[in-house]
XYZ file of C-alpha atoms in Angstrom:
47
model
C -7.311 1.773 -9.620
C -4.533 0.775 -7.240
C -1.823 -1.696 -8.175
C 0.328 -3.838 -5.880
C 3.364 -5.409 -7.525
C 3.599 -9.172 -6.950
C 7.087 -8.734 -5.465
C 5.642 -6.894 -2.446
C 2.217 -8.512 -2.263
C 3.297 -10.731 0.665
C 4.229 -7.613 2.674
C 0.992 -5.891 1.680
C -1.057 -8.900 2.771
C 0.370 -8.736 6.308
C -1.426 -5.415 6.865
C -4.835 -5.186 8.490
C -7.912 -5.229 6.279
C -8.705 -1.617 7.203
C -5.202 -0.475 6.324
C -5.201 -2.362 3.025
C -8.537 -0.770 2.138
C -7.241 2.696 3.056
C -4.263 2.169 0.751
C -6.309 0.791 -2.136
C -8.781 3.695 -1.909
C -5.931 6.072 -2.758
C -5.522 4.731 -6.291
C -1.775 4.296 -5.934
C 0.836 2.157 -7.712
C 2.925 0.158 -5.285
C 5.859 -1.042 -7.355
C 8.265 -1.611 -4.484
C 8.574 -1.511 -0.719
C 9.495 2.188 -0.755
C 6.170 2.999 -2.437
C 4.330 1.050 0.262
C 6.243 2.790 3.054
C 5.506 6.213 1.535
C 1.765 5.540 1.435
C 1.831 4.274 5.034
C 3.703 7.416 6.119
C 1.102 9.571 4.377
C -1.721 7.754 6.176
C 0.001 8.202 9.545
C 0.618 11.906 8.870
C -3.066 12.419 8.071
C -4.211 10.346 11.040
């Protein structure tokens, strides 16, 4: 199950619904902004 730290939740919530779902489906832990950026980079690379 994915986890989004409260300290970056406001940044996470600015993403589109589709993008948020794609991130959450990966079962990742987003503890900081760098974690979020890494997951976004991975999604772009796969795209």
